[in-house]
Short mmCIF file of N, CA and C in Angstrom, two decimals:
data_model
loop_
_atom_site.label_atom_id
_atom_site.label_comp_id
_atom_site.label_asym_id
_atom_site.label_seq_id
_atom_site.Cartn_x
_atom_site.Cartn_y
_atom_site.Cartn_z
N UNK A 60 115.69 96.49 110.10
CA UNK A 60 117.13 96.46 110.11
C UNK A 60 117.71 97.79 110.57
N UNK A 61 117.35 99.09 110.07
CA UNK A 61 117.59 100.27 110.72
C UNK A 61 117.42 100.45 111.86
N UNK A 62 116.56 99.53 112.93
CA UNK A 62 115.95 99.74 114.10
C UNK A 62 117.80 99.10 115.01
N UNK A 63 117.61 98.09 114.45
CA UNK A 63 119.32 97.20 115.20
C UNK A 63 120.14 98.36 114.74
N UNK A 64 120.69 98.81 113.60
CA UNK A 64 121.76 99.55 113.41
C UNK A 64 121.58 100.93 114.70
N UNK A 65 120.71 101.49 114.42
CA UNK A 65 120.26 102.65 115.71
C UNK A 65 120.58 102.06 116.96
N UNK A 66 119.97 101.27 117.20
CA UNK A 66 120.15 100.68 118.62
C UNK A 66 121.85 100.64 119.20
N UNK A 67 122.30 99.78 118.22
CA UNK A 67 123.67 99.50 118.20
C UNK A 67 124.48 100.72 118.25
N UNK A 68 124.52 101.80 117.82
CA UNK A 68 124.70 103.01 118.12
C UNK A 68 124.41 103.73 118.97
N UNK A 69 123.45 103.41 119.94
CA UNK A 69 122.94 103.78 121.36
C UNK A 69 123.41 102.88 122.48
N UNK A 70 123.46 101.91 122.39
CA UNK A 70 124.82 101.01 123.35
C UNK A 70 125.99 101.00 123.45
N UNK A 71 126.71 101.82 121.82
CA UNK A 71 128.56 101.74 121.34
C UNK A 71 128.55 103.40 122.13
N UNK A 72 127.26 104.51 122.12
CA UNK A 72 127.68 105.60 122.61
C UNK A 72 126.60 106.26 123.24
N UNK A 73 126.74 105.22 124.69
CA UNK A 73 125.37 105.47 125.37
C UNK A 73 125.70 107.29 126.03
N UNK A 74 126.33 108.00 126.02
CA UNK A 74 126.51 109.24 126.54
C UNK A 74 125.91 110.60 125.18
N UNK A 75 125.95 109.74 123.97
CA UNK A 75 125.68 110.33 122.92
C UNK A 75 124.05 110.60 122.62
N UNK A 76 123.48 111.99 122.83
CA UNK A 76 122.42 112.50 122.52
C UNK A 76 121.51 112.07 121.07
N UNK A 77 122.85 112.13 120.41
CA UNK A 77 122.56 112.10 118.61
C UNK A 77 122.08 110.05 118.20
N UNK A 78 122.82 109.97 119.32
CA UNK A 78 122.53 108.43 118.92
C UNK A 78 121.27 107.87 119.41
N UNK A 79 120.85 108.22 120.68
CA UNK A 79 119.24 107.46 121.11
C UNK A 79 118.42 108.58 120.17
N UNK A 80 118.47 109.52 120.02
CA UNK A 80 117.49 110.60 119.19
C UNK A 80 117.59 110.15 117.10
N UNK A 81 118.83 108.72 116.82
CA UNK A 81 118.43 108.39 115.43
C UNK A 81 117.86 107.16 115.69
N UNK A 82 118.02 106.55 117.06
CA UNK A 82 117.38 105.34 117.38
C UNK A 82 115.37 105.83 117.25
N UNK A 83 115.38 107.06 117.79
CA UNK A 83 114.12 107.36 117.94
C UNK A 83 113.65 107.40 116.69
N UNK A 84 114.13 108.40 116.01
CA UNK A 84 113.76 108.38 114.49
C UNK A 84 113.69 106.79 114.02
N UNK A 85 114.18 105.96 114.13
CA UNK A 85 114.18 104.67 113.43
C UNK A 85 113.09 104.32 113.39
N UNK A 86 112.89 103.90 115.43
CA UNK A 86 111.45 103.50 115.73
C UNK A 86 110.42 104.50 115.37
N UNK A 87 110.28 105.70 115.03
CA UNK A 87 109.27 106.46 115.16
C UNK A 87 108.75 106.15 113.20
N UNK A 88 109.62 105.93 112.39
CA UNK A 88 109.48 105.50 111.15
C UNK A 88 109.19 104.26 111.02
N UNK A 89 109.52 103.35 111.51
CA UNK A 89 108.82 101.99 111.95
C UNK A 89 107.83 102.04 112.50
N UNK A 90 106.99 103.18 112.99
CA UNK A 90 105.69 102.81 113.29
C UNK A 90 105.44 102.41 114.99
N UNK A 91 107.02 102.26 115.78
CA UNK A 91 107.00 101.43 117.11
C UNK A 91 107.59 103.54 117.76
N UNK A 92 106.08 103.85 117.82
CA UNK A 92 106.03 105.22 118.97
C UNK A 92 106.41 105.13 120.26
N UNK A 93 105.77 103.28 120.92
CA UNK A 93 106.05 103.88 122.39
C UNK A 93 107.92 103.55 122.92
N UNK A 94 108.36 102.63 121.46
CA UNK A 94 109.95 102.94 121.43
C UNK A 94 110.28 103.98 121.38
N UNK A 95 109.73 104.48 119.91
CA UNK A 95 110.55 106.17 119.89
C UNK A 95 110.45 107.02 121.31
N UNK A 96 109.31 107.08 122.00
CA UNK A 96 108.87 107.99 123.06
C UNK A 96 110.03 107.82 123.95
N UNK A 97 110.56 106.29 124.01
CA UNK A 97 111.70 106.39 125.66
C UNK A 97 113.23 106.71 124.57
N UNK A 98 113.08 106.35 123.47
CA UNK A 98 114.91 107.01 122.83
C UNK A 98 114.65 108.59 122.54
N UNK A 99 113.64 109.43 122.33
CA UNK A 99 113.27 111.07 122.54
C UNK A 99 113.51 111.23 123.93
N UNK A 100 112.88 110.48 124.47
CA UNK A 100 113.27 110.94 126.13
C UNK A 100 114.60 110.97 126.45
N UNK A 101 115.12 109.94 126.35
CA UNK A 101 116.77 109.75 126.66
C UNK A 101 117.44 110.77 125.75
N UNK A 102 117.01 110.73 125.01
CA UNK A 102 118.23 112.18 124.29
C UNK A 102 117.68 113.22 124.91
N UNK A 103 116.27 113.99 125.72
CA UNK A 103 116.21 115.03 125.77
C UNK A 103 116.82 114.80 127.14
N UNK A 104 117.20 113.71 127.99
CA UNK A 104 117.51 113.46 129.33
C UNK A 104 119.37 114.04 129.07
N UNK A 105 119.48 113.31 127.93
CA UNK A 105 121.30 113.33 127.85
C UNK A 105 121.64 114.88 126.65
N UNK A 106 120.66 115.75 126.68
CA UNK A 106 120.79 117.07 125.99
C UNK A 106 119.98 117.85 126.44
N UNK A 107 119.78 117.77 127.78
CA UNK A 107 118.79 119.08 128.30
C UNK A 107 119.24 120.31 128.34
N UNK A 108 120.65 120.56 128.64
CA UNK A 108 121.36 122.12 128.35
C UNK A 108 121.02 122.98 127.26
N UNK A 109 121.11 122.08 126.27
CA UNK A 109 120.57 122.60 125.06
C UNK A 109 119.38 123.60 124.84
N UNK A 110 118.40 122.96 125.84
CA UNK A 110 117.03 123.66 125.90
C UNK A 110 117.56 125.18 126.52
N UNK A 111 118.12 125.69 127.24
CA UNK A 111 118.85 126.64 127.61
C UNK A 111 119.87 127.65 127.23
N UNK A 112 120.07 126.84 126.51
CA UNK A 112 121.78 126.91 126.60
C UNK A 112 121.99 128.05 124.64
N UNK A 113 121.12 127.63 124.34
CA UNK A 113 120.97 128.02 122.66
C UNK A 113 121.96 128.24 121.65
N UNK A 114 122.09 127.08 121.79
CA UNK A 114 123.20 126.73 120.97
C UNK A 114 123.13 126.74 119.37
N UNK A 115 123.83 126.30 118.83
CA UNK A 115 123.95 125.96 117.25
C UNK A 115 122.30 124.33 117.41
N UNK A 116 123.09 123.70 117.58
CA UNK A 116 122.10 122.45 117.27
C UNK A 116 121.36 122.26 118.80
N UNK A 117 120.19 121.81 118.73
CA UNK A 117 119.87 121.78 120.28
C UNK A 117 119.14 120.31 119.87
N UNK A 118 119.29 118.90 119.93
CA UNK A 118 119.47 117.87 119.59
C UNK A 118 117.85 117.37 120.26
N UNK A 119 117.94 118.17 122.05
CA UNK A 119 117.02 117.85 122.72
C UNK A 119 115.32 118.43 122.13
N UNK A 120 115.43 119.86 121.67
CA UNK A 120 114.94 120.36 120.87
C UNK A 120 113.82 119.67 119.86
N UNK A 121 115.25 119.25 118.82
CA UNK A 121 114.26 118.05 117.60
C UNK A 121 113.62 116.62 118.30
N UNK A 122 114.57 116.15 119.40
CA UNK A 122 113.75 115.04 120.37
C UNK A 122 112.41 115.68 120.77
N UNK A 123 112.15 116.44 121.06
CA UNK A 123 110.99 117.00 121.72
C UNK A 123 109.71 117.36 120.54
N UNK A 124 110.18 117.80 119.53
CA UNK A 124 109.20 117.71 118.95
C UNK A 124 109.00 116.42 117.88
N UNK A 125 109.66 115.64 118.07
CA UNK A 125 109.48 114.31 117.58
C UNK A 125 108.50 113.33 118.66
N UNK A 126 109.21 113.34 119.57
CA UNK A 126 108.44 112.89 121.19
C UNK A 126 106.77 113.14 120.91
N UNK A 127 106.48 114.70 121.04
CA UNK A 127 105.21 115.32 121.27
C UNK A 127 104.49 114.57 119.81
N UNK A 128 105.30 114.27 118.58
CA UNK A 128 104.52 113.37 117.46
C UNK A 128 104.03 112.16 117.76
N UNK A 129 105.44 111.12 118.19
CA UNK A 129 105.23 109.97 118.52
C UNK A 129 104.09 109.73 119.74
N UNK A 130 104.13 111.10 120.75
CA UNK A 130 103.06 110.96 121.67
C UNK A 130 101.09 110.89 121.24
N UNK A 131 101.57 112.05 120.04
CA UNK A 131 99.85 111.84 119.54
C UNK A 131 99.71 110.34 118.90
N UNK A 132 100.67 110.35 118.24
CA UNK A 132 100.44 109.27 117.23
C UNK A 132 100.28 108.03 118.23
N UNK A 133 100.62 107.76 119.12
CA UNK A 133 100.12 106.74 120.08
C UNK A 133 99.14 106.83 120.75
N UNK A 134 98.72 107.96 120.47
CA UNK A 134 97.58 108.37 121.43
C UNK A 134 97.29 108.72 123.18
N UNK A 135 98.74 108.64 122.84
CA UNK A 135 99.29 109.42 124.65
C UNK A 135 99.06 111.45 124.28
N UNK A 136 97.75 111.81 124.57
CA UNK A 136 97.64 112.88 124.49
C UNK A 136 97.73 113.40 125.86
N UNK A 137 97.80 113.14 127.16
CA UNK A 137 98.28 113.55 128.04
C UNK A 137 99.70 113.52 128.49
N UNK A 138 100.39 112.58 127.52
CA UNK A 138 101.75 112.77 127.77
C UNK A 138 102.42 113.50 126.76
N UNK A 139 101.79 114.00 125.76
CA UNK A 139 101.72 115.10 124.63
C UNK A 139 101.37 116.50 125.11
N UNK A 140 100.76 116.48 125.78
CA UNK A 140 100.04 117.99 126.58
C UNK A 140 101.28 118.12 127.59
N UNK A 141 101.84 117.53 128.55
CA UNK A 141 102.70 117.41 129.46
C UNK A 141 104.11 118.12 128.99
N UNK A 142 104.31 117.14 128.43
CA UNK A 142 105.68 117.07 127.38
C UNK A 142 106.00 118.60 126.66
N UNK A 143 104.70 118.67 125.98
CA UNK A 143 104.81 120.15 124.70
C UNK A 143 104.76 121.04 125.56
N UNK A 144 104.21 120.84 126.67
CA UNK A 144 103.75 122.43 127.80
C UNK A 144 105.60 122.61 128.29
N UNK A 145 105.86 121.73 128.54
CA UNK A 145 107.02 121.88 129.57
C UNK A 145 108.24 122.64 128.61
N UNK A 146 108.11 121.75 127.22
CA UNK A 146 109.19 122.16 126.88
C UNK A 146 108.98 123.67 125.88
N UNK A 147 107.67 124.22 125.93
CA UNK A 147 107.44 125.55 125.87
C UNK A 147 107.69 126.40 126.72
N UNK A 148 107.63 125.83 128.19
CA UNK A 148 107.73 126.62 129.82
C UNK A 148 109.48 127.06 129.34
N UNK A 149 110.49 125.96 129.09
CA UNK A 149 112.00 126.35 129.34
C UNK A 149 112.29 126.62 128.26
N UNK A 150 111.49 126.52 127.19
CA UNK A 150 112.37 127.29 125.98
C UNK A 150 111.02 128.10 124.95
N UNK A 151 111.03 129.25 125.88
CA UNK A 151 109.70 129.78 125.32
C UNK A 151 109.82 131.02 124.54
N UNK A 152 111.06 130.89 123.54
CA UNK A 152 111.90 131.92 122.71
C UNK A 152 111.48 130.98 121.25
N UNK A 153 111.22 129.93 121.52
CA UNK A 153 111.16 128.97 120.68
C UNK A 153 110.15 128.46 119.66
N UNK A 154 110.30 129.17 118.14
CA UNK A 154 108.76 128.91 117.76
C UNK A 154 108.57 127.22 117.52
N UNK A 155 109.27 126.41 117.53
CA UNK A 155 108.89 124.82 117.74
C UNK A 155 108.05 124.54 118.73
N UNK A 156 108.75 124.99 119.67
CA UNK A 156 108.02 124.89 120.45
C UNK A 156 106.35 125.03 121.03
N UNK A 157 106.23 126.41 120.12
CA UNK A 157 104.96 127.12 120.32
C UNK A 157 104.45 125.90 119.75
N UNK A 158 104.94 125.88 118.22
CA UNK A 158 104.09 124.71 117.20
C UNK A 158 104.21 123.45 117.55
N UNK A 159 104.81 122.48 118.82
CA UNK A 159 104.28 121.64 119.24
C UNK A 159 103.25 122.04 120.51
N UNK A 160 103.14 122.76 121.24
CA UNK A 160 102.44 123.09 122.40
C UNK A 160 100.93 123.42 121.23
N UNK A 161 101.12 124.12 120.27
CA UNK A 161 99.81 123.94 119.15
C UNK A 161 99.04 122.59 119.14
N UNK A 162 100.07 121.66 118.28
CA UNK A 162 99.37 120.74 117.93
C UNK A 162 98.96 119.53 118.87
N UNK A 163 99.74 119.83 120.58
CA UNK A 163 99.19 118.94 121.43
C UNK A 163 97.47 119.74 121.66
N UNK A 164 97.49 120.75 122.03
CA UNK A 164 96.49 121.80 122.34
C UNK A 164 95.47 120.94 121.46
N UNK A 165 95.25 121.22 119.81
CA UNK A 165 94.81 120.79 119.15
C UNK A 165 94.22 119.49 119.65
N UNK A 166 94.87 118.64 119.10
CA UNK A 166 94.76 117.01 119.37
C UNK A 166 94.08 117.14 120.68
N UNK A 167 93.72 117.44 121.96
CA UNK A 167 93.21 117.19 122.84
C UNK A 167 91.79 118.27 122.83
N UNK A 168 91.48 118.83 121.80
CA UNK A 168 90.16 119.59 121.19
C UNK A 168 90.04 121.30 122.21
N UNK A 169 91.34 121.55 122.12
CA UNK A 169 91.47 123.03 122.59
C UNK A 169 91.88 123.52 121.68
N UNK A 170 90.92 123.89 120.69
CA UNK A 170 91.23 124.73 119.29
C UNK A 170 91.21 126.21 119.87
N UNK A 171 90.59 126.70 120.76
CA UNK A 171 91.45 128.09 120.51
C UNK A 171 92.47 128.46 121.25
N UNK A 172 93.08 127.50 122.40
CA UNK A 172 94.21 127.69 123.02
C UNK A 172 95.44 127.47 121.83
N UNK A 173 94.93 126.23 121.17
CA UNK A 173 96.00 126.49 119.76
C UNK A 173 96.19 127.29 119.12
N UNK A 174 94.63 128.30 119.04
CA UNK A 174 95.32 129.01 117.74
C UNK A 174 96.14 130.10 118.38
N UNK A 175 95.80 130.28 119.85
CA UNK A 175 96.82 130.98 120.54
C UNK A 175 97.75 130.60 120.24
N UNK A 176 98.75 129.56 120.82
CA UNK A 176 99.83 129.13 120.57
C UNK A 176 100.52 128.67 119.28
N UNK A 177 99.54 129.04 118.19
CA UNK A 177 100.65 129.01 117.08
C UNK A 177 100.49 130.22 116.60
N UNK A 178 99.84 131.13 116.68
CA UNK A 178 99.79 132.74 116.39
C UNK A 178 101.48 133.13 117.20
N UNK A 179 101.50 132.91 118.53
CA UNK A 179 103.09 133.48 118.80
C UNK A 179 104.02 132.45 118.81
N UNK A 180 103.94 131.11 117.90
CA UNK A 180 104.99 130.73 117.13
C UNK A 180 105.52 131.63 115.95
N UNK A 181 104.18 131.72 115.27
CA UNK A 181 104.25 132.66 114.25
C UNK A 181 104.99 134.38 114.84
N UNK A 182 104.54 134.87 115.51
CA UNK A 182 105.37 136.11 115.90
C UNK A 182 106.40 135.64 115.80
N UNK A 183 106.94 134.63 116.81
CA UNK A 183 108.55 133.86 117.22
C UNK A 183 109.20 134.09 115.81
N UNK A 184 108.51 133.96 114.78
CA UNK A 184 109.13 133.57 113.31
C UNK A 184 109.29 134.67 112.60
N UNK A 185 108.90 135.91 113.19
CA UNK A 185 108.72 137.34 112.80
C UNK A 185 107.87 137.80 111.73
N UNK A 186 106.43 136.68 111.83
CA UNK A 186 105.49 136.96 110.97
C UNK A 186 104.34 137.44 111.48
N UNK A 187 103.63 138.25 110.99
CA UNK A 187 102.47 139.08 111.97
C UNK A 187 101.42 138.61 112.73
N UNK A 188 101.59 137.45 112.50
CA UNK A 188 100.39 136.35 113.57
C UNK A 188 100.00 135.06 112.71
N UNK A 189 98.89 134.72 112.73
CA UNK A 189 98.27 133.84 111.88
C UNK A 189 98.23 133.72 110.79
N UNK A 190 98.55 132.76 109.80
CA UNK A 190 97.99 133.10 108.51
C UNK A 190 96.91 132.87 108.17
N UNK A 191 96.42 133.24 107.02
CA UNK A 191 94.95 133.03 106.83
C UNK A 191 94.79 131.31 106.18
N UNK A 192 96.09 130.85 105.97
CA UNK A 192 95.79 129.36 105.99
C UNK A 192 95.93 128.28 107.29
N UNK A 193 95.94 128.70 108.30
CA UNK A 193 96.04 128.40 109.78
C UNK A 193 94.83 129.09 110.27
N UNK A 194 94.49 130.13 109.91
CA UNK A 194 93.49 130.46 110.45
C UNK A 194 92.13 129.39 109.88
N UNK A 195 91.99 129.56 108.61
CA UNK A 195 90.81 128.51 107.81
C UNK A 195 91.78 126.64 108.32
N UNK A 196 92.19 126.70 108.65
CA UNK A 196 92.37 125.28 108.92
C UNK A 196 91.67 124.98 110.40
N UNK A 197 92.30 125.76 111.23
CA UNK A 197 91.27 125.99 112.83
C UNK A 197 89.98 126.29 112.36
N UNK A 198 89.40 126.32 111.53
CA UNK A 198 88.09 127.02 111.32
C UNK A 198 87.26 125.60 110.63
N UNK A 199 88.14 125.18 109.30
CA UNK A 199 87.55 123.29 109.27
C UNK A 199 87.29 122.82 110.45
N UNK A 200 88.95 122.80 111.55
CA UNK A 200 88.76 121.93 112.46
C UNK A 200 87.41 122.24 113.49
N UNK A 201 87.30 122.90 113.85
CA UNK A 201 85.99 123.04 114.34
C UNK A 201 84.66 123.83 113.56
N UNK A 202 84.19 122.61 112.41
CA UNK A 202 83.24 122.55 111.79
C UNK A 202 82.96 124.14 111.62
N UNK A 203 83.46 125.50 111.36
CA UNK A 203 83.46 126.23 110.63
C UNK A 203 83.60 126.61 109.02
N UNK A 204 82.91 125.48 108.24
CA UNK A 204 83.19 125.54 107.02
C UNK A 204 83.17 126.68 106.16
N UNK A 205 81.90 127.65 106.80
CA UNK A 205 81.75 128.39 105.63
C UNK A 205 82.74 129.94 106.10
N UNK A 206 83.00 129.80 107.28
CA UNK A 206 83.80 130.62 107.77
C UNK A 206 85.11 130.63 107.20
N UNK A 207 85.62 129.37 106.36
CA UNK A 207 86.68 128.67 105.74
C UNK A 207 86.65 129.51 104.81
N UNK A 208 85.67 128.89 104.29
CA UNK A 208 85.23 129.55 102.90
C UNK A 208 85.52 131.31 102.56
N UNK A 209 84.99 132.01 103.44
CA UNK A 209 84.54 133.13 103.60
C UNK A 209 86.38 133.60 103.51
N UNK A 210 87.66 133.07 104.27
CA UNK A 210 88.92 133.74 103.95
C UNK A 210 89.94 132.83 103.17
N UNK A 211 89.17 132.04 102.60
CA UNK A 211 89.92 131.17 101.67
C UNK A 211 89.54 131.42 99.53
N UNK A 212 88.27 132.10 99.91
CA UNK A 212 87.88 132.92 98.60
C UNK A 212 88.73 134.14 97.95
N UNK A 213 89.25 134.58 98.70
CA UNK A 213 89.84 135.38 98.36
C UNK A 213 91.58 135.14 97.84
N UNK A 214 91.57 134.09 98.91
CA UNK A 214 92.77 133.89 98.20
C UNK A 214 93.07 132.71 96.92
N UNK A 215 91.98 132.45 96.73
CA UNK A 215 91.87 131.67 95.70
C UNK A 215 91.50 131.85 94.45
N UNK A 216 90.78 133.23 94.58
CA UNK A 216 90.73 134.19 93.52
C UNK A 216 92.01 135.02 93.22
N UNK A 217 92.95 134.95 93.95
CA UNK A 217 94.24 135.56 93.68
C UNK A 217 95.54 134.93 93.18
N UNK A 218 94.87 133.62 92.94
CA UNK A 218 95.48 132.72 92.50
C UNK A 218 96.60 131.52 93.25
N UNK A 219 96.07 131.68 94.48
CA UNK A 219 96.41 130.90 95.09
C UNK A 219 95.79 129.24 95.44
N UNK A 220 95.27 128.79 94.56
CA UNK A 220 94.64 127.13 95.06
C UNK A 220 95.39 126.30 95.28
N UNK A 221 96.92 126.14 95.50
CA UNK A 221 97.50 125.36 95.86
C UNK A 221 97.12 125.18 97.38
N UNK A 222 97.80 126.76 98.33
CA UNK A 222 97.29 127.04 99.54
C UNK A 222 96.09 126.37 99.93
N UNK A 223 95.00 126.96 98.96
CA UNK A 223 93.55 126.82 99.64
C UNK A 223 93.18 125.06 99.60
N UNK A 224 94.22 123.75 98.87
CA UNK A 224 94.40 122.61 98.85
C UNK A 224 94.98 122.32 99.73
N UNK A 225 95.85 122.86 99.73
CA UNK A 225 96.58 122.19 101.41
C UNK A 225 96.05 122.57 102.40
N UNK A 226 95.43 123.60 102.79
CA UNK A 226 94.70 123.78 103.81
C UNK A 226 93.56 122.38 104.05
N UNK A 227 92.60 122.28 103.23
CA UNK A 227 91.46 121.51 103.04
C UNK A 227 92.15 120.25 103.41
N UNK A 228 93.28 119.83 102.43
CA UNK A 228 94.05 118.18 103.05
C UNK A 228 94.35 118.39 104.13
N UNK A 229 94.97 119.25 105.14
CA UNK A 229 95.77 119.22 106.32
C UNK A 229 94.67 119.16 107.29
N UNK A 230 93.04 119.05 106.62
CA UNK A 230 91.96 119.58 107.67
C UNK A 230 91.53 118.40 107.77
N UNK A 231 91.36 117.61 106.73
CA UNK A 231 90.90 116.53 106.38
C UNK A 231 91.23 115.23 106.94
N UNK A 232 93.17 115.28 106.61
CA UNK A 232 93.96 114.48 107.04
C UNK A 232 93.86 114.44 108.81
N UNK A 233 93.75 115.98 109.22
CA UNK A 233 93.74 115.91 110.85
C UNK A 233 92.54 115.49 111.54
N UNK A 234 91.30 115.49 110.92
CA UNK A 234 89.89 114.48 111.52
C UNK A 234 90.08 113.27 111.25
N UNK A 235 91.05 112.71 110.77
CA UNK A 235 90.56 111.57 110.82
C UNK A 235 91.26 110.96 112.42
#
């Protein structure tokens, strides 16, 4: 039913960015990606200034990294690699950006071009690079366990095991 209400809001204000980009969200929560993929597109088609332009809200922005989701999640990883590269090329001030150009990287088994590209998301964010829970998560992902181990001990002796849990789920959750 949310899918018609969205829609219907993308036909009453087809010039409206905000409206194919909640249509996307609809479909992309419904599970129907290769819908969401063409209502992300159309909003980043009818809000491309934005990418430029740096504004308050950049509409095309959240389309894009919704897009680059709905793209893995369909398993369009070349139109995920495409997509995340480009919209890192024109808005490369942008730590979203970095962190979708990451997780396409990722998903197509270029773990260390990722960890490139989310190390200067992370700068983008004015944090000193990697964290050591991004770092041990690239380090699961390519069967580095004990290497995991080796900077996740420490912080788990410091009382951090929430961290060193979410790391392990986010490693877990991403092989499958």
């Amino acid at each position: 039913a949310f899918i018609a209400v969205a829609e219907s809001l993308g036909r009453r204000y087809p010039s409206e960015p905000e409206a194919r980009y909640d249509e996307g969200l609809a479909r992309e929560m419904a599970g129907d990606y290769r819908g969401a993929m063409v209502a992300f597109g159309a909003t980043v088609q009818l809000d491309s200034l934005s990418l430029v332009a740096g504004g308050v809200r950049c509409t095309a922005c959240d389309a894009y990294e919704h897009l680059v989701h709905a793209e893995i999640a369909a398993d369009s990883m070349g139109a995920a690699l495409r997509d995340a590269a480009y919209w890192h090329r024109v808005a490369p001030g942008t730590p979203a950006s970095w962190d979708m150009w990451a997780d396409a990287l990722e998903r197509n088994g270029r773990l260390a071009d990722a960890v490139e590209a989310r190390g200067t998301a992370a700068r983008l964010r004015g944090e000193d690079g990697l964290s050591v829970r991004w770092r041990a998560y690239y380090l699961l992902r390519a069967g580095g366990i004990a290497g995991a181990g080796t900077l996740l001990t420490p912080a788990e002796r410091a009382g951090t095991a929430a961290a060193t849990t979410a790391v392990i789920s986010d490693a877990c959750s991403a092989s499958e």
